[in-house]
Amino acid sequence: MCRLPPTSGCGGDTCTCGSSACRPEERGKGPGPPPSASDASRLVPIPTPPLRYAVFEELVAQDVDRARAVLAQARKVVPHAHFTFAKLWVHSALFELRQGRLDGCRKLLGEAIGRCPKNKLFKEYVQLELQLGDVARCRKLYGKYLEWAPANCAAWTAFAELEASLGEEERARGIYELAVAQPALDMPEALWKAYIDFEMGLQ
């Protein structure tokens, strides 16, 4: 809205500021009706307050059940079919891990990937399994990751580097071969460089 006072010519019938609020047919109107319930349902905030509340319940109030309920409610209100917050899923999973419930942690991450896959979710899940030393699960996760995002060169490279770090040179080479054969890649130069560096490192 134009901020010039009426004495400067704004707000009168001859106003030329261009603001829609200064047109004669618009003057005197209020801010308009509030958003409908259907519109408001789409205005989902970033889940930082629920996460902070859950941390408070867990660490300060030491009420684990209440913290779990807060996180569950936060996940419930997010329309995951349209968008999601990886941070919310990861926080919920790590919360269960801190309570000694590894199965619950894995179940949440698996549900997140199944309902609303995102790069961050796959990376966090793989990192968790790496820390736990479960290589078989890491391979399975990378398989699902690359099935979902076959053009992701960073994911192909990370998978190949994992195999190389385990001394599985043939597996690593096979992954690189599959990667460069993809019809579309987001960063082919980086992938080829990683492949060349891998082969040169074996010499």
Backbone as a ProteinNet text record, in pm:
[ID]
protein_1_A
[PRIMARY]
MCRLPPTSGCGGDTCTCGSSACRPEERGKGPGPPPSASDASRLVPIPTPPLRYAVFEELVAQDVDRARAVLAQARKVVPHAHFTFAKLWVHSALFELRQGRLDGCRKLLGEAIGRCPKNKLFKEYVQLELQLGDVARCRKLYGKYLEWAPANCAAWTAFAELEASLGEEERARGIYELAVAQPALDMPEALWKAYIDFEMGLQ
[TERTIARY]
84	0	87.4	44.5	119	115.4	226.9	236	235.9	218	215.3	88.7	97.5	-22.7	-114.9	-245.7	-340.4	-305	-235	-200.6	-102.3	-35.9	59.3	-7	-137	-206.9	-245.2	-198.4	-230.2	-359.9	-444.4	-570.1	-684.7	-659.1	-764.5	-809.6	-906.6	-959.3	-858.8	-758.2	-659.1	-528	-527.8	-404.3	-348.2	-218.1	-150.2	-41.2	-48.7	58.1	57.1	-58	-62.9	-106	-117	-155.6	-302.7	-334.7	-474.2	-558.1	-495.3	-569.8	-611.3	-550.3	-581.6	-683.1	-727.9	-829.9	-961.9	-1044.7	-1171.6	-1256.2	-1259.9	-1346.1	-1290	-1161.5	-1100	-1094.2	-1101.2	-1087.7	-1206.7	-1177.6	-1281.8	-1306.3	-1243.8	-1260.4	-1166.6	-1206.6	-1123.7	-1018.2	-947.8	-841.8	-892.5	-1023.1	-1076.6	-1106.1	-1182.1	-1220.2	-1101.3	-1103.8	-994	-995	-882.2	-877.7	-974	-1029.4	-1122.4	-1047	-1123.2	-1060.1	-974	-1022	-943.5	-814	-819.5	-696.9	-603.2	-657.3	-574	-506	-570.1	-510.7	-382.7	-365.1	-244.1	-130.1	-159.6	-57.6	7.4	84.1	149.1	284.5	310.3	438	553.1	673.3	791.7	787.9	814.7	787.2	890.2	952.4	1051	988.4	875.1	815.4	780.6	715.1	689.9	817.4	922.7	1048.1	1106.8	1100.8	1151.9	1068.8	938.6	849.7	882.2	905	938	1070.6	1168.3	1297.4	1278.8	1195.2	1167.6	1105.8	1006.1	939.5	1036	1124.1	1216.4	1328.3	1392	1513.9	1491.3	1392.6	1369.2	1261.5	1143.7	1035.4	1055.5	1140.9	1169.6	1041.9	955.1	830.1	839.4	890.7	915.1	785.3	681.9	554.6	495.8	506.9	454.5	534.9	665.9	749.6	713.8	690.7	653.1	518.7	426.3	294.4	303.4	389.3	407.5	459.7	559.1	616.3	515.6	438.4	337.4	231.6	189.7	90.5	147	273.9	336.9	342	373.6	375	235.1	136.9	-0.5	-54.6	-17.5	-76.6	-8.4	109.2	179.1	120.7	78.4	22.8	133.5	180.8	298.2	280	154.7	132.7	173.4	176.6	210.6	352.2	391	526.3	550	675.2	705.6	829.2	861	979.9	1069.7	1178.9	1270.5	1320.3	1338.3	1388	1294.9	1165.6	1068.2	1079.9	1091.2	1105.4	1236.2	1344.7	1475.1	1476.5	1421.6	1416.7	1334.5	1221.9	1137.1	1211	1282.3	1355.2	1468	1542.8	1653	1602.8	1485	1423.5	1401.1	1346.2	1322.8	1454.7	1556.8	1687.7	1742.7	1723.1	1770.8	1697.3	1576.4	1500.2	1531.9	1630.9	1669.3	1577.9	1499.9	1405.2	1454	1553.1	1609.8	1505.3	1421.3	1318	1222	1187.9	1100	1164.5	1294.2	1369.6	1367.3	1398.9	1400.2	1260.8	1160.8	1023.8	984.6	1020.2	986.8	1059.1	1187.8	1262.3	1212.1	1177.4	1121.9	987.9	904.3	775.4	794.2	890.6	916.2	958	1047.9	1094.2	981.5	898	788.1	681.1	654.1	546.9	592.6	711.6	756.1	908.8	963.6	1110.7	1176.2	1287.3	1367.9	1514.5	1600.6	1744.2	1792.2	1750	1797.3	1756	1637.3	1591.3	1677	1704.9	1790.2	1930	1986.5	2121.8	2128.7	2030.6	2030.2	2013.3	1928.3	1905.8	2031.7	2095.7	2219.9	2327.2	2338.7	2439.1	2415	2289.4	2255.6	2301.2	2270.1	2306.7	2458.4	2525.5	2671.9	2729.1	2674.4	2721.3	2693	2585.2	2551	2627.1	2694.4	2773.5	2692.9	2572.4	2487.1	2502.7	2601.9	2632.8	2520.8	2460.6	2353.7	2237.2	2201.2	2093.3	2134.6	2260.4	2308.2	2293.3	2330.2	2317.7	2171.2	2086.6	1944	1889.7	1931.9	1886.5	1936.6	2062.4	2114.9	2039.8	2001.7	1923.7	1791.6	1722.1	1595.9	1618.4	1726.2	1760.1	1778.6	1856.2	1886.4	1769.8	1685.4	1562.6	1472.1	1472.1	1390.4	1454.8	1588.3	1658.9	1775.8	1749.2	1857.6	1951.7	1912.8	1999.4	2091.6	2082.8	2158.3	2301.9	2392.6	2532.9	2597.5	2560.5	2618.2	2583.4	2460.7	2419.2	2494.2	2508.3	2585.7	2729.3	2788.6	2927.6	2942.6	2850	2857	2844.1	2757	2739.3	2868	2925.1	3049	3162.8	3171	3277	3260.5	3136.6	3113.6	3170.7	3139.7	3190.8	3343.8	3399.9	3545.9	3609.2	3545.2	3599.7	3596.3	3508.4	3498.7	3590.1	3664.3	3751.9	3680.1	3556.4	3476.9	3496.8	3612.1	3645.5	3556	3523.4	3438	3296.2	3248.9	3117.2	3118.5	3223.4	3233.6	3237.9	3317	3327	3191.6	3122.8	2992.1	2892.6	2900.4	2811.6	2843.3	2971.2	3008	2961.4	2973.8	2930.1	2779.9	2705.5	2560.8	2528.6	2605.1	2579.3	2600.1	2713.6	2743	2653.1	2585.2	2494.4	2354	2330	2197.3	2169	2046	2014	2021.9	2005.2	2011.3	2080.7	2172.2	2246.5	2251.8	2248.4	2249	2388.9	2492.7	2630	2724.1	2712.3	2794	2943.6	2986.4	3130	3185.2	3111.8	3156	3158.5	3060.9	3056.3	3173.8	3200.7	3313.3	3445.6	3459.9	3583.1	3601.4	3491.7	3500.7	3536.6	3480.4	3508.9	3655.9	3704.3	3845.2	3939.9	3907.3	3990.6	3993.4	3878.8	3870.9	3963.2	3957.3	4041.1	4190	4220.7	4361.3	4412.8	4326.2	4368.5	4400.8	4351.4	4380	4512	4569.9	4695.3	4815.4
-118.8	0	123.5	223.4	349	411.4	467.4	523.1	676.2	737.1	882.4	932.8	1040.1	1095	1155.2	1166.1	1221.6	1361.9	1439.4	1576.1	1578.2	1464.4	1458.8	1411.5	1389.4	1347	1201.8	1122.9	981.6	962.2	878.8	851.4	933.5	1033	1113.3	1054.2	1119.7	1070.1	1080.7	1166.3	1186.2	1117.2	1023.2	953.8	877.4	885.9	817.7	724.3	681.9	598.5	458	416.2	283.6	174.7	203	101	66.5	-63.5	-104.8	-52	-33.5	13.7	158.8	232.3	373.5	397	291.1	310.8	338.4	424.3	462	342.4	238.5	125	38.7	55.1	-27.2	41.6	176	248.4	218.6	203.1	177.3	29.8	-54.7	-197.5	-246.1	-345.6	-402.8	-494.6	-564.9	-654	-780	-800.3	-918.7	-1028	-1129.1	-1237.2	-1324	-1387.8	-1480	-1599.8	-1671.3	-1789	-1895.1	-1967.8	-2075	-2189.1	-2283.5	-2397.6	-2476.5	-2489.7	-2565	-2493.6	-2357.7	-2282.6	-2291.4	-2279.5	-2280.9	-2415.2	-2522.5	-2655	-2671.3	-2585.3	-2595	-2513.3	-2432	-2346.7	-2420.1	-2523.9	-2604.5	-2544.1	-2503.6	-2439.8	-2538.8	-2486.1	-2569.6	-2625.9	-2755.5	-2820	-2794.2	-2677.8	-2650.4	-2643.4	-2571.2	-2569.5	-2707.5	-2797.2	-2931.6	-3006.6	-2989.2	-3057.3	-3005.7	-2875.9	-2818.4	-2866	-2874.1	-2921.5	-3067.3	-3147.9	-3288.6	-3302.8	-3220.1	-3222.4	-3184	-3082.7	-3041.4	-3156.4	-3222.1	-3331.9	-3447.6	-3472.2	-3584.9	-3556.3	-3438.4	-3411.4	-3332.8	-3244.5	-3160.9	-3223.3	-3245.7	-3305.3	-3455.9	-3513.8	-3658	-3740.8	-3696.1	-3767.3	-3824.3	-3945.8	-4007.2	-4030.3	-4074.8	-4100.8	-3972.9	-3864.8	-3737.1	-3689.5	-3704.7	-3664.8	-3745.5	-3875.3	-3961.1	-3916.8	-3880.1	-3836.4	-3705	-3614.8	-3487	-3511.1	-3597.2	-3626	-3697	-3786.6	-3857.3	-3761.1	-3666.7	-3568.9	-3477.2	-3439.5	-3354.4	-3426.1	-3553.6	-3630.1	-3644.3	-3648.6	-3669.4	-3549.2	-3427.9	-3309	-3269.1	-3323.2	-3287.8	-3369.7	-3305.4	-3379	-3443.8	-3559.3	-3621	-3655.3	-3668.6	-3698.7	-3582.8	-3462.1	-3342.3	-3293.4	-3294.5	-3256.8	-3308.4	-3309.7	-3358.2	-3286.6	-3311	-3254.8	-3371.1	-3389.4	-3498.5	-3483.5	-3359.5	-3334.6	-3394.8	-3387.4	-3441.9	-3593.7	-3660.1	-3805.5	-3848.8	-3780.5	-3818.1	-3798	-3685.3	-3659.6	-3767.9	-3805.1	-3908.7	-4041.9	-4074.5	-4201.8	-4203.6	-4095.2	-4089.9	-4087	-4029.2	-4033.5	-4178.7	-4259.3	-4400.2	-4473.2	-4437.6	-4500.3	-4467.5	-4344.3	-4305.8	-4380.8	-4425.5	-4502.4	-4651.5	-4686.8	-4826.1	-4906.6	-4838.8	-4907.3	-4898.6	-4980.2	-4979.1	-5017.8	-5115.5	-5155.8	-5040.4	-4965.3	-4850.4	-4743.1	-4724	-4627.3	-4666.8	-4792.1	-4839.4	-4835.1	-4865.6	-4864.4	-4724.2	-4624	-4486.7	-4441.8	-4472.2	-4433.3	-4508.3	-4635.2	-4711.2	-4655.9	-4617.1	-4557	-4424.9	-4345.9	-4217.4	-4236.5	-4330.2	-4355.4	-4411.7	-4494.1	-4551.7	-4450.4	-4356.7	-4259.7	-4135.5	-4087.9	-3959.6	-3959.8	-4035.4	-4045.4	-3911.1	-3887.4	-3766.8	-3805.5	-3728.1	-3756	-3761.9	-3665.6	-3658.6	-3781.7	-3833.7	-3952	-4073.4	-4091.5	-4203.2	-4189.4	-4069.4	-4048.8	-4074.3	-4025.4	-4045	-4192.4	-4261.1	-4403	-4484.5	-4455.6	-4525.2	-4497.8	-4372.9	-4337.5	-4410.2	-4423.3	-4496.6	-4641.9	-4705.5	-4845.6	-4863.5	-4765.4	-4770.6	-4767.1	-4681.1	-4671.7	-4800	-4867.1	-4993.8	-5110.9	-5086.3	-5190.6	-5291	-5254.6	-5346	-5316.6	-5378.8	-5352.4	-5402.4	-5513.9	-5569.3	-5471	-5408	-5308.8	-5187.2	-5148.3	-5034.5	-5062.8	-5182.3	-5218	-5216.2	-5268.6	-5270	-5127.7	-5041.1	-4902	-4829.3	-4851.2	-4787.3	-4837.5	-4964.9	-5016.3	-4942.8	-4920.9	-4847.8	-4701.1	-4645.4	-4505.2	-4483.4	-4570.3	-4553.3	-4595.3	-4680.5	-4711.4	-4589	-4512	-4391	-4274.8	-4264.2	-4151.4	-4203.9	-4267	-4325.4	-4223.5	-4097.6	-3994	-3929.7	-3972.5	-3909.4	-3962.6	-3886.2	-3929.2	-3939	-3851.5	-3855.5	-3986.4	-4034.6	-4159.7	-4278.2	-4279.7	-4385.7	-4388.2	-4269.8	-4260.7	-4306.8	-4265.2	-4305.7	-4457.1	-4516.8	-4662.2	-4732.2	-4685.1	-4746	-4727.2	-4610.3	-4585.2	-4672.2	-4700.9	-4792.3	-4929.8	-4978.6	-5110.2	-5109.7	-5004.3	-4995.7	-4993.7	-4925.4	-4919.8	-5056	-5143.4	-5278.7	-5376.2	-5325.5	-5411.7	-5486.7	-5450.2	-5515.5	-5439.1	-5459.4	-5381.9	-5414.7	-5540	-5578.5	-5524.2	-5525.5	-5466.9	-5318	-5250.5	-5106.8	-5078.9	-5156.5	-5136.1	-5161.3	-5263.4	-5292.8	-5179.5	-5117.5	-5004.7	-4886.7	-4857.9	-4749.4	-4777	-4901.9	-4937.1	-4916.8	-4957.9	-4935.2	-4785.9	-4711.3	-4567.1	-4496	-4520.4	-4447.9	-4493.9	-4605.9	-4654.6	-4596.1	-4516	-4456.8	-4356.8	-4352.1	-4260.9	-4113.4	-4082.2	-3942.2	-3936.7	-3840.4	-3821.3	-3673.6	-3641.8	-3500.6	-3439.1	-3516.9	-3465.7	-3570.1	-3595.7	-3703.2	-3679.9	-3553	-3526.6	-3572.4	-3543.5	-3584.3	-3736.7	-3801.8	-3947.6	-4009	-3958.8	-4012.2	-3987.1	-3872.3	-3842.7	-3942.4	-3969.8	-4065.6	-4204.8	-4241.4	-4372.5	-4381.5	-4277	-4275.1	-4278.7	-4200.3	-4199.3	-4337.3	-4403.4	-4538.6	-4633.7	-4630.8	-4721.6	-4688.2	-4559.7	-4521.5	-4560.8	-4558.7	-4597.4	-4744.4	-4825	-4968.2	-5003.7	-4909.8	-4937.1	-4924.1
0	0	0	-72.4	-74.2	63.9	109.4	244	244.8	130.5	127.6	194.4	271.4	334.3	229.4	260.7	164.7	119.2	203.4	165.5	50.7	25.7	-85	-213.1	-208	-327.9	-327.4	-225.9	-220.4	-144.4	-195.7	-128.3	-182.9	-261	-321	-452.2	-512.6	-638.8	-751.4	-733.7	-839.9	-809.3	-712.3	-674.1	-792.7	-810.1	-921.6	-870	-742.4	-686.9	-744.3	-796.4	-857.1	-762.2	-632.2	-536	-552.1	-547.5	-561.4	-445.8	-328	-211.3	-225.4	-318.1	-335.3	-446.3	-513.2	-614.8	-546.5	-601.8	-536.5	-497.9	-584.8	-553.8	-442.4	-407.4	-304.6	-169.5	-170.6	-43.4	47.2	175.4	273.5	298.3	214.9	237.3	346.4	420.1	524.6	466.7	553.1	506.3	437.3	434.4	368	467.9	426	519	552.9	667.7	704	611.4	601.6	514.5	562	466.9	500.7	567.6	620.2	687	590.5	464.7	366.8	332.5	329.4	304.3	423.8	542.2	663	681.7	634.6	653.5	575.2	473.2	393.3	452.1	550.6	610.6	726.1	696.8	800.2	832.4	955.4	989.2	994.6	985.9	1005.3	1147.2	1164.3	1293.4	1401	1404.1	1508.2	1647.5	1668	1802.8	1856	1777.1	1831.3	1867.9	1788.1	1818.9	1950.2	1968.2	2093.9	2212.1	2191.7	2298	2332	2229.3	2252.2	2326.7	2289.9	2359.8	2506.4	2530.5	2669.2	2748.4	2689.7	2760.5	2787.4	2691.5	2706.4	2805.4	2792.2	2868	2996.3	2996.6	3114.5	3202.9	3144.9	3222.8	3240.9	3156.7	3161.8	3151.1	3062.9	3036.1	2894.7	2884.5	2753.5	2677.9	2748	2681.3	2623	2696.3	2648.2	2527.6	2532.3	2419.8	2295.3	2313.4	2200.4	2142.8	2229.5	2183.6	2106.2	2151.5	2081.5	1939.9	1928.5	1797.2	1707.6	1764.1	1685.6	1633.5	1716.8	1674.7	1567	1581.4	1480.2	1345.3	1345.4	1220.2	1162.3	1249.2	1204	1127.2	1167	1106.2	975.4	948	823.6	708.6	599.8	484.5	402.3	445	384.8	237.2	192.3	51.4	-38.2	18.5	-59.3	-29.3	95.5	135.2	275.9	315.3	449.7	501.7	627.4	689.6	732.6	661.9	696.1	839.3	882.8	1018.3	1123	1098.4	1192.6	1202.1	1086.8	1086.4	1152.4	1119.3	1174.4	1325.4	1370.3	1514.9	1585.1	1526.4	1586.9	1593.8	1486.5	1484.2	1586.8	1594.2	1690.2	1833.7	1853.1	1986	2028.7	1937.8	1970.1	1994.5	1918.7	1938.8	2076.6	2122.1	2255.3	2365.2	2333.7	2432.6	2424.9	2342.5	2329.5	2239.7	2157	2069.5	1925	1892.2	1757.6	1653.6	1684.9	1590.8	1561.8	1666.4	1647.4	1562.2	1582	1502.2	1354.7	1328.3	1189.9	1127.8	1206.7	1155.4	1110.8	1188.8	1152.8	1026.2	1016.9	897.2	774.9	793.3	682.2	637.7	734.2	701.1	627.2	672.7	608.2	462.7	438.8	302.6	216.4	276.8	201.2	165.2	255.7	232.8	159.1	190	134	122.2	28.7	18.1	-11.7	57.3	35.8	50.6	-14	-6.3	138	217.7	356.2	435.5	409.8	482.5	448.9	320.6	282.6	342.8	335.9	387.9	537.5	610.2	755.4	791.5	717.6	745.9	715.7	603	568.7	673.6	716	815.5	947.5	984.7	1106.2	1096.7	984	968.8	958.5	901.4	898.2	1039.8	1123.7	1261.1	1337.6	1300.3	1365.6	1305.6	1193.4	1130.2	1050.1	1011.5	935.8	785.7	724.8	583.8	493.2	528.1	445.1	433.9	545.3	541.1	459.5	470.3	391.3	242.1	201.7	60	15.7	100.5	67	55.3	147	143.7	20.1	-13.4	-134.4	-257.8	-257.3	-368.8	-384.2	-271.7	-274.9	-310.8	-258.3	-284.8	-434.7	-497.5	-639.4	-728.1	-677.8	-751.5	-755.5	-645.5	-637.9	-713.4	-706.9	-769.7	-853	-966.7	-1046.5	-1109.3	-1112.2	-1169.8	-1067.2	-942.5	-834	-831.3	-888.3	-895.6	-758.2	-667.7	-533.5	-463.3	-484	-421.7	-483.2	-615.9	-681.5	-629.6	-620.9	-575.9	-431.4	-346.1	-205.2	-190.8	-270.2	-265.2	-309.5	-418.6	-468.3	-368.2	-306.9	-209.6	-85.3	-48.7	64.1	32.7	-86.9	-124.8	-133.6	-186.1	-195.4	-57.3	38	174	242	194.8	249.7	176.6	78.5	0.6	-110.2	-136.1	-240.4	-372.5	-432.1	-551.4	-669.6	-687.2	-799.7	-783	-660.2	-634.4	-665.4	-621.1	-646	-795.6	-866.8	-1012.1	-1079.8	-1034.8	-1091.1	-1068.2	-951.3	-921	-1011.4	-1028.4	-1118	-1260.9	-1305.4	-1440.6	-1457	-1357.2	-1361.4	-1362.4	-1284.9	-1274.3	-1407.6	-1470.9	-1595.3	-1709	-1693.1	-1796.9	-1785.2	-1682.3	-1665.4	-1777.6	-1826.6	-1938	-1901.1	-1772.8	-1728.4	-1593.8	-1579.4	-1455.1	-1423.3	-1292.9	-1256.6	-1259.2	-1228.6	-1229.5	-1289.7	-1419.3	-1479.8	-1469	-1473.6	-1463.5	-1329.6	-1221.7	-1088.4	-1075.9	-1136.6	-1131.4	-1205.6	-1324.6	-1401.3	-1330.2	-1267.7	-1193.4	-1079.2	-1006.9	-896.7	-949.5	-1063.7	-1123.2	-1165.3	-1229.6	-1273	-1152	-1049.8	-929.5	-863.3	-863.5	-808	-882.9	-1016	-1094.8	-1080.3	-1075.7	-1059.5	-921.6	-822.5	-688.2	-677.1	-770	-766.8	-832.5	-905.1	-976.2	-883
[MASK]
+++++++++++++++++++++++++++++++++++++++++++++++++++++++++++++++++++++++++++++++++++++++++++++++++++++++++++++++++++++++++++++++++++++++++++++++++++++++++++++++++++++++++++++++++++++++++++++++++++++++++++

